[in-house]
Coordinates of C-alpha atoms in Angstrom, one line a residue:
X1 CA 41.2 276.1 147.7
X2 CA 41.4 279.7 145.9
X3 CA 43.9 280.3 143.4
X4 CA 46.5 282.9 142.8
X5 CA 46.8 284.2 139.0
X6 CA 49.4 286.9 138.0
X7 CA 48.8 288.7 134.9
X8 CA 52.4 289.0 133.9
X9 CA 51.8 291.9 131.2
X10 CA 48.7 293.5 132.1
X11 CA 47.9 296.9 130.0
X12 CA 48.1 299.3 132.7
X13 CA 49.4 302.2 130.7
X14 CA 46.3 304.3 131.5
X15 CA 47.3 304.5 135.5
X16 CA 51.2 304.3 135.3
X17 CA 52.8 308.0 135.8
X18 CA 55.2 308.9 133.2
X19 CA 58.2 308.3 135.0
X20 CA 56.9 304.6 135.4
X21 CA 56.1 304.2 131.5
X22 CA 59.3 302.5 131.0
X23 CA 58.2 299.8 133.3
X24 CA 54.5 299.0 132.0
X25 CA 56.1 295.7 130.9
X26 CA 57.3 294.8 134.4
X27 CA 53.8 295.4 136.5
X28 CA 52.5 291.9 137.5
X29 CA 48.8 292.3 138.7
X30 CA 47.5 289.4 141.1
X31 CA 44.2 288.2 140.7
X32 CA 42.7 285.8 143.0
X33 CA 40.2 283.3 141.6
X34 CA 37.8 281.3 144.0
X35 CA 37.7 277.2 144.0
X36 CA 34.7 277.4 141.8
X37 CA 36.3 279.6 139.2
X38 CA 34.6 282.8 140.3
X39 CA 36.5 286.2 140.5
X40 CA 36.9 286.9 144.4
X41 CA 35.5 290.7 143.9
X42 CA 35.9 291.3 147.5
X43 CA 39.8 290.0 148.0
X44 CA 40.6 291.6 144.7
X45 CA 39.0 295.0 146.0
X46 CA 41.3 294.8 149.2
X47 CA 44.6 294.2 146.6
X48 CA 43.6 297.3 144.8
X49 CA 43.1 299.1 147.6
X50 CA 46.0 298.0 149.1
X51 CA 48.1 298.9 146.0
X52 CA 47.2 302.5 145.8
X53 CA 43.5 302.5 144.7
X54 CA 41.9 302.1 141.2
X55 CA 43.7 305.2 139.7
X56 CA 47.5 304.4 140.4
X57 CA 49.6 301.2 140.1
X58 CA 53.4 300.4 140.8
X59 CA 53.9 303.5 143.1
X60 CA 53.6 302.9 146.5
X61 CA 53.9 300.1 147.0
X62 CA 55.7 298.5 144.0
X63 CA 53.8 295.8 142.1
X64 CA 56.0 292.9 143.2
X65 CA 55.1 294.1 146.7
X66 CA 51.6 293.8 145.8
X67 CA 52.3 290.4 144.4
X68 CA 53.5 289.2 147.6
X69 CA 51.0 290.3 149.7
X70 CA 48.3 288.5 147.5
X71 CA 50.2 285.4 148.2
X72 CA 49.8 286.0 151.8
X73 CA 46.1 286.6 151.2
X74 CA 45.4 284.1 149.1
X75 CA 46.2 281.5 151.9
X76 CA 43.5 282.7 153.9
X77 CA 41.1 283.1 151.2
X78 CA 41.7 279.4 150.2
X79 CA 41.3 278.5 154.5
X80 CA 37.9 280.3 153.9
X81 CA 37.2 278.7 150.9
X82 CA 37.9 275.3 151.8
X83 CA 36.3 275.4 155.3
X84 CA 33.0 277.4 153.3
X85 CA 33.2 280.7 155.7
X86 CA 31.4 283.5 154.4
X87 CA 33.1 287.0 155.1
X88 CA 30.6 288.1 157.1
X89 CA 30.6 284.9 159.4
X90 CA 34.2 285.6 160.5
X91 CA 35.0 285.6 164.2
X92 CA 37.7 285.3 166.5
X93 CA 37.4 281.6 166.6
X94 CA 38.0 281.6 162.9
X95 CA 41.2 283.4 163.4
X96 CA 42.4 280.9 165.9
X97 CA 41.5 278.1 163.7
X98 CA 43.6 279.9 160.6
X99 CA 46.7 280.3 162.7
X100 CA 46.3 277.0 164.3
X101 CA 46.2 275.7 160.5
X102 CA 49.3 277.7 159.6
X103 CA 50.9 276.1 162.9
X104 CA 49.7 272.5 161.6
X105 CA 51.6 273.0 158.5
X106 CA 55.1 273.6 160.1
X107 CA 55.1 277.3 159.2
X108 CA 57.6 279.1 161.4
X109 CA 56.5 281.9 163.9
X110 CA 57.3 284.8 161.9
X111 CA 55.3 283.5 158.6
X112 CA 52.5 282.9 160.8
X113 CA 52.7 286.2 162.2
X114 CA 52.8 287.8 158.6
X115 CA 49.9 285.8 157.7
X116 CA 48.1 286.4 160.8
X117 CA 48.4 290.4 159.9
X118 CA 47.6 290.2 156.2
X119 CA 44.3 288.4 157.5
X120 CA 43.3 290.7 160.0
X121 CA 44.3 294.0 157.8
X122 CA 41.7 292.2 155.1
X123 CA 39.0 291.9 157.8
X124 CA 39.8 295.4 159.1
X125 CA 39.2 296.7 155.5
X126 CA 35.9 294.4 155.3
X127 CA 34.9 296.0 158.4
X128 CA 35.1 299.7 157.3
X129 CA 33.3 298.6 153.7
X130 CA 30.6 296.7 155.6
X131 CA 30.0 298.4 158.6
X132 CA 26.5 296.5 158.9
X133 CA 28.3 293.4 159.3
X134 CA 29.9 294.4 162.8
X135 CA 33.0 292.3 161.7
X136 CA 35.8 294.1 163.8
X137 CA 36.5 296.2 166.6
X138 CA 39.6 297.5 168.8
X139 CA 37.2 298.5 171.9
X140 CA 36.8 295.5 173.9
X141 CA 34.4 297.4 176.1
X142 CA 31.8 297.9 173.6
X143 CA 28.3 296.5 174.2
X144 CA 27.4 296.0 171.1
X145 CA 28.6 292.5 169.7
X146 CA 31.3 292.6 167.0
X147 CA 32.8 289.3 165.8
X148 CA 36.8 290.0 165.7
X149 CA 38.2 291.6 168.6
X150 CA 41.8 293.0 167.3
X151 CA 44.3 295.2 169.1
X152 CA 47.0 297.8 167.9
X153 CA 50.5 297.6 169.1
X154 CA 53.6 300.0 167.7
X155 CA 57.5 299.9 167.8
X156 CA 59.6 302.7 167.2
X157 CA 61.8 302.8 163.9
X158 CA 64.4 305.4 162.5
X159 CA 62.5 308.1 165.0
X160 CA 59.1 307.1 163.8
X161 CA 56.2 305.4 165.8
X162 CA 55.2 302.5 163.4
X163 CA 51.7 300.9 164.3
X164 CA 50.5 297.4 163.3
X165 CA 47.3 295.3 164.2
X166 CA 47.5 292.2 166.0
X167 CA 45.1 289.4 167.6
X168 CA 45.4 287.2 170.6
X169 CA 45.5 284.2 168.4
X170 CA 49.2 285.6 167.6
X171 CA 50.4 285.3 171.6
X172 CA 53.1 283.2 172.4
X173 CA 54.5 283.6 168.8
X174 CA 58.1 284.8 168.5
X175 CA 59.1 287.2 166.1
X176 CA 62.8 286.7 165.7
X177 CA 65.0 289.7 164.6
X178 CA 67.6 287.9 162.7
X179 CA 71.1 288.9 163.0
X180 CA 73.5 288.8 160.1
X181 CA 74.7 285.2 159.9
X182 CA 77.1 283.6 157.2
X183 CA 77.4 280.0 156.1
X184 CA 80.5 278.6 157.7
X185 CA 82.6 276.2 155.8
X186 CA 81.5 273.1 157.4
X187 CA 78.2 274.1 156.7
X188 CA 78.7 274.7 153.2
X189 CA 79.9 271.1 153.1
X190 CA 76.4 269.7 154.8
X191 CA 74.7 272.3 152.1
X192 CA 76.4 270.5 149.2
X193 CA 75.9 266.9 150.2
X194 CA 72.3 267.6 151.1
X195 CA 71.2 267.0 147.6
X196 CA 72.5 263.1 148.0
X197 CA 70.2 262.5 151.2
X198 CA 67.0 264.4 150.6
X199 CA 63.4 263.3 150.3
X200 CA 62.6 265.6 148.0
X201 CA 64.5 263.8 145.3
X202 CA 64.3 260.3 146.3
X203 CA 65.5 259.0 143.0
X204 CA 68.9 261.4 142.6
X205 CA 70.6 261.7 139.4
X206 CA 73.7 263.3 138.0
X207 CA 72.0 266.3 136.4
X208 CA 70.1 267.3 139.7
X209 CA 73.3 267.1 141.6
X210 CA 75.5 269.3 139.4
X211 CA 72.4 271.5 139.3
X212 CA 72.6 271.5 143.2
X213 CA 76.4 272.2 143.1
X214 CA 76.1 274.9 140.4
X215 CA 73.5 276.7 142.2
X216 CA 75.6 276.6 145.5
X217 CA 78.7 277.6 143.7
X218 CA 77.2 280.5 142.2
X219 CA 75.5 281.5 145.5
X220 CA 78.9 281.4 147.1
X221 CA 81.1 282.9 144.8
X222 CA 79.0 285.8 143.6
X223 CA 77.0 287.3 146.4
X224 CA 74.3 287.8 144.3
X225 CA 71.0 287.7 145.7
X226 CA 68.7 284.5 144.5
X227 CA 66.8 286.5 142.0
X228 CA 69.9 288.0 140.6
X229 CA 71.1 284.5 140.6
X230 CA 68.3 283.5 138.1
X231 CA 69.5 286.2 135.8
X232 CA 73.1 284.9 135.5
X233 CA 73.1 283.1 131.9
X234 CA 75.2 280.3 130.6
X235 CA 77.1 282.9 128.2
X236 CA 78.3 284.9 131.0
X237 CA 80.1 282.0 132.8
X238 CA 81.6 280.8 129.6
X239 CA 83.0 284.4 128.9
X240 CA 84.7 284.0 132.5
X241 CA 86.5 280.5 131.7
X242 CA 89.8 280.2 130.4
X243 CA 89.9 276.6 129.4
X244 CA 94.0 276.3 129.8
X245 CA 94.0 278.3 132.9
X246 CA 95.2 276.9 136.2
X247 CA 92.4 276.0 138.5
X248 CA 93.5 278.5 141.3
X249 CA 94.0 281.3 138.8
X250 CA 91.5 284.2 139.1
X251 CA 88.9 284.8 136.4
X252 CA 86.2 287.4 136.4
X253 CA 82.0 287.2 136.0
X254 CA 81.1 290.2 134.3
X255 CA 77.7 292.0 134.2
X256 CA 76.3 290.6 137.4
X257 CA 72.5 292.1 137.3
X258 CA 71.7 294.5 140.4
X259 CA 67.9 294.1 141.1
X260 CA 67.5 295.9 144.4
X261 CA 68.8 298.6 146.4
X262 CA 70.5 302.4 145.4
X263 CA 72.3 300.6 142.3
X264 CA 69.2 299.0 141.1
X265 CA 69.4 298.3 137.3
X266 CA 73.5 298.3 137.3
X267 CA 75.8 295.7 137.0
X268 CA 78.9 294.5 139.0
X269 CA 81.6 292.1 138.4
X270 CA 83.3 289.8 140.9
X271 CA 86.5 287.8 140.8
X272 CA 86.4 284.1 141.5
X273 CA 88.6 280.9 140.7
X274 CA 88.9 278.7 137.4
X275 CA 87.8 275.8 139.9
X276 CA 84.6 277.0 141.1
X277 CA 83.7 278.0 137.3
X278 CA 84.4 274.7 136.4
X279 CA 81.8 273.3 139.1
X280 CA 79.3 275.7 137.3
X281 CA 80.6 274.3 133.4
X282 CA 80.0 270.9 134.2
X283 CA 76.3 271.6 134.6
X284 CA 75.9 273.7 131.8
X285 CA 77.7 271.1 129.6
X286 CA 74.9 268.7 131.2
X287 CA 72.4 271.2 130.3
X288 CA 73.3 271.6 126.8
X289 CA 74.0 267.8 126.1
X290 CA 70.6 267.1 127.5
X291 CA 68.6 269.8 125.7
X292 CA 70.8 270.9 122.6
X293 CA 68.1 272.9 120.9
X294 CA 67.4 275.6 123.7
X295 CA 66.2 278.8 122.7
X296 CA 67.2 280.4 125.8
X297 CA 70.6 281.1 127.9
X298 CA 69.3 280.4 131.4
X299 CA 71.7 278.0 133.5
X300 CA 68.9 276.2 135.6
X301 CA 66.1 274.4 133.8
X302 CA 63.5 272.1 134.4
X303 CA 65.1 268.2 134.1
X304 CA 62.1 267.4 132.2
X305 CA 61.4 270.3 129.6
X306 CA 64.6 272.3 129.6
X307 CA 62.7 275.2 130.2
X308 CA 64.2 278.2 132.5
X309 CA 63.1 277.7 136.3
X310 CA 61.3 280.5 137.4
X311 CA 63.0 282.9 140.2
X312 CA 60.3 281.8 143.0
X313 CA 61.1 278.0 142.1
X314 CA 65.0 278.5 142.6
X315 CA 64.2 280.5 145.7
X316 CA 62.2 277.8 147.5
X317 CA 64.2 275.0 146.1
X318 CA 67.0 275.0 148.4
X319 CA 64.6 274.9 151.4
X320 CA 62.7 272.0 150.3
X321 CA 66.0 270.0 149.7
X322 CA 67.6 270.9 152.8
X323 CA 64.4 270.2 154.9
X324 CA 63.9 267.1 153.6
X325 CA 67.7 265.9 154.1
X326 CA 69.4 264.6 157.2
X327 CA 71.1 268.0 157.5
X328 CA 67.8 269.9 158.2
X329 CA 68.3 270.6 162.0
X330 CA 72.0 271.6 161.2
X331 CA 71.1 274.4 158.6
X332 CA 67.5 275.3 159.6
X333 CA 68.9 278.7 160.8
X334 CA 70.3 279.5 157.4
X335 CA 68.6 280.5 153.9
X336 CA 69.8 281.7 150.3
X337 CA 70.8 285.2 151.9
X338 CA 73.1 283.5 154.0
X339 CA 75.5 283.0 151.1
X340 CA 75.4 286.6 150.5
X341 CA 76.5 287.3 154.0
X342 CA 79.2 284.7 153.5
X343 CA 80.3 286.4 150.3
X344 CA 80.7 289.6 152.3
X345 CA 81.9 288.5 155.6
X346 CA 85.1 286.5 153.5
X347 CA 85.9 289.5 151.5
X348 CA 86.1 292.0 154.3
X349 CA 87.9 289.4 156.3
X350 CA 90.3 289.3 153.4
X351 CA 90.6 293.2 153.0
X352 CA 91.6 293.3 157.1
X353 CA 93.8 290.6 156.8
X354 CA 95.7 292.4 153.8
X355 CA 96.0 295.5 155.6
X356 CA 97.0 293.9 158.8
X357 CA 99.7 291.9 157.2
X358 CA 100.9 295.2 155.4
X359 CA 101.4 296.7 158.8
X360 CA 99.4 299.8 157.7
X361 CA 97.2 301.6 159.9
X362 CA 93.2 301.9 158.6
X363 CA 89.9 302.7 160.0
X364 CA 88.7 299.2 160.0
X365 CA 85.1 300.5 158.9
X366 CA 86.6 302.4 156.1
X367 CA 88.3 299.2 155.1
X368 CA 85.4 296.9 155.5
X369 CA 83.1 299.5 153.3
X370 CA 85.5 299.7 150.5
X371 CA 85.9 295.8 150.3
X372 CA 82.0 295.2 150.7
X373 CA 80.8 298.2 148.2
X374 CA 83.4 297.5 146.0
X375 CA 81.9 294.0 145.3
X376 CA 78.4 294.4 145.9
X377 CA 77.6 297.9 145.8
X378 CA 75.7 297.8 148.8
X379 CA 75.7 298.1 152.8
X380 CA 75.1 300.8 155.4
X381 CA 77.7 301.4 158.3
X382 CA 75.3 299.4 160.8
X383 CA 75.2 296.3 158.7
X384 CA 78.9 296.6 158.5
X385 CA 79.8 296.8 161.7
X386 CA 78.1 293.2 162.4
X387 CA 80.1 292.0 159.4
X388 CA 83.4 293.1 160.9
X389 CA 82.6 291.0 163.8
X390 CA 81.8 288.2 161.6
X391 CA 84.8 289.0 159.6
X392 CA 87.3 288.9 162.6
X393 CA 85.5 285.7 163.6
X394 CA 86.5 284.1 160.2
X395 CA 90.0 285.4 160.1
X396 CA 90.6 283.6 163.9
X397 CA 89.4 280.1 162.4
X398 CA 91.7 280.5 159.3
X399 CA 95.2 279.3 159.3
X400 CA 97.4 281.4 157.1
X401 CA 96.4 283.0 153.9
X402 CA 93.9 281.1 151.4
X403 CA 92.9 284.4 149.6
X404 CA 93.5 282.5 146.2
X405 CA 92.3 279.1 147.1
X406 CA 88.8 277.9 145.8
X407 CA 85.6 277.2 148.0
X408 CA 85.7 273.5 146.4
X409 CA 89.3 273.3 147.4
X410 CA 88.4 274.2 150.8
X411 CA 85.4 272.0 151.3
X412 CA 87.3 268.9 150.0
X413 CA 90.5 269.8 152.6
X414 CA 87.6 269.9 155.2
X415 CA 86.1 266.4 153.8
X416 CA 89.9 265.0 154.1
X417 CA 90.0 266.1 157.8
X418 CA 87.0 264.7 158.7
X419 CA 87.8 261.3 156.9
X420 CA 91.1 261.2 159.3
X421 CA 89.2 262.1 162.3
X422 CA 86.9 259.2 161.6
X423 CA 89.6 256.9 161.3
X424 CA 91.2 257.9 164.5
X425 CA 87.6 257.3 166.3
X426 CA 87.5 253.9 164.4
X427 CA 84.2 255.2 162.9
X428 CA 85.6 253.9 159.6
X429 CA 88.6 250.9 158.8
X430 CA 91.5 252.0 156.8
X431 CA 90.5 250.6 153.7
X432 CA 87.3 252.7 153.7
X433 CA 89.2 255.8 154.5
X434 CA 92.0 255.4 151.9
X435 CA 89.1 254.8 149.1
X436 CA 87.6 258.1 150.3
X437 CA 90.9 260.1 150.3
X438 CA 91.6 258.9 146.8
X439 CA 88.1 260.0 145.6
X440 CA 88.9 263.6 146.8
X441 CA 92.4 263.7 145.7
X442 CA 91.4 262.7 142.1
X443 CA 88.6 265.5 142.4
X444 CA 91.5 267.9 143.3

């Protein structure tokens, strides 16, 4: 199969505009290498064309977008490489085989459609570059023989008509427009427990468990994107800690990076509880005990070497753990970003609840906007309307004011309720129930 190599620090100063000069060290350049080690000229020429041509880079699209496109294209070029298919021999049957291969890998429909369209756009590029190949056409009535027959479809977005390429091999696949969804407390409990029952780690140990708990806790309390979680350091957590403070006392994590959106490059701060910070500190102490001579400040490290885990590894790690666990069917609709939705939903819910209890009258959208933007520095009014709906649902499920109760305490209380339910249903005996309750009480 072909391989994708990323040149992290290419010398591209000669094609970067003056406004982008400061980003010269942040312009990753993807290169596709064939199975035999040779340079895939056609695939890389397409990426150059997609990236804006030979005279510009990191303008529109950004370099990070080109890298994502390269990963997708490499899946198709690997398929061609593995099956020894020459570019000029690509036809409709090859497209069907490629889509079937993706489907056999258990890839969801959205991802299959995305990779399929990348392959079709590459074929369209080759067809324009080598018209003598008669590679692709959208005119099904032509007498001339063409290998690939594609269609053009379109949709409306923000008043614009956006056209895209498709193929009959993609018929029947469902593109799901996902609504905002957040992780409920009972789902969070399953998420944390998944590490103990996953085939991804057949031999689990304390280091892996605490790393998983620290990752979930950081996602839950910070509202950060997974790429921003990767940038949070051990020092930032230590600065937020007060060793003698009460577990429910409010602490503040400062200088959380913003890597996307209108406020990209700025930082923010979020309040949390000492109890939640302690979960992260437990893992930090394990990291520093196992690797006392670290020359970096990362929280999440390789268990064998102590080297920082990459953002892409952390991004895919949770999915692999969940998919290999007994909770895969229950959590398949969730992803890392669902934690961000949870964070925003809960904080909007708290703001609405606080205003309601004071007897004051405010526009709900204004309350939601202030609560959300204060903590995340992001959210359009359209998105907020969905969060308000979720926040109302969340408030309806809560009994009383739990504003200062940490996530960890809420999870343990939920576990106690589950134990009591199992006892009443005779799923466990009294001794087992008492043993489990004592463990949870000790943790509290």
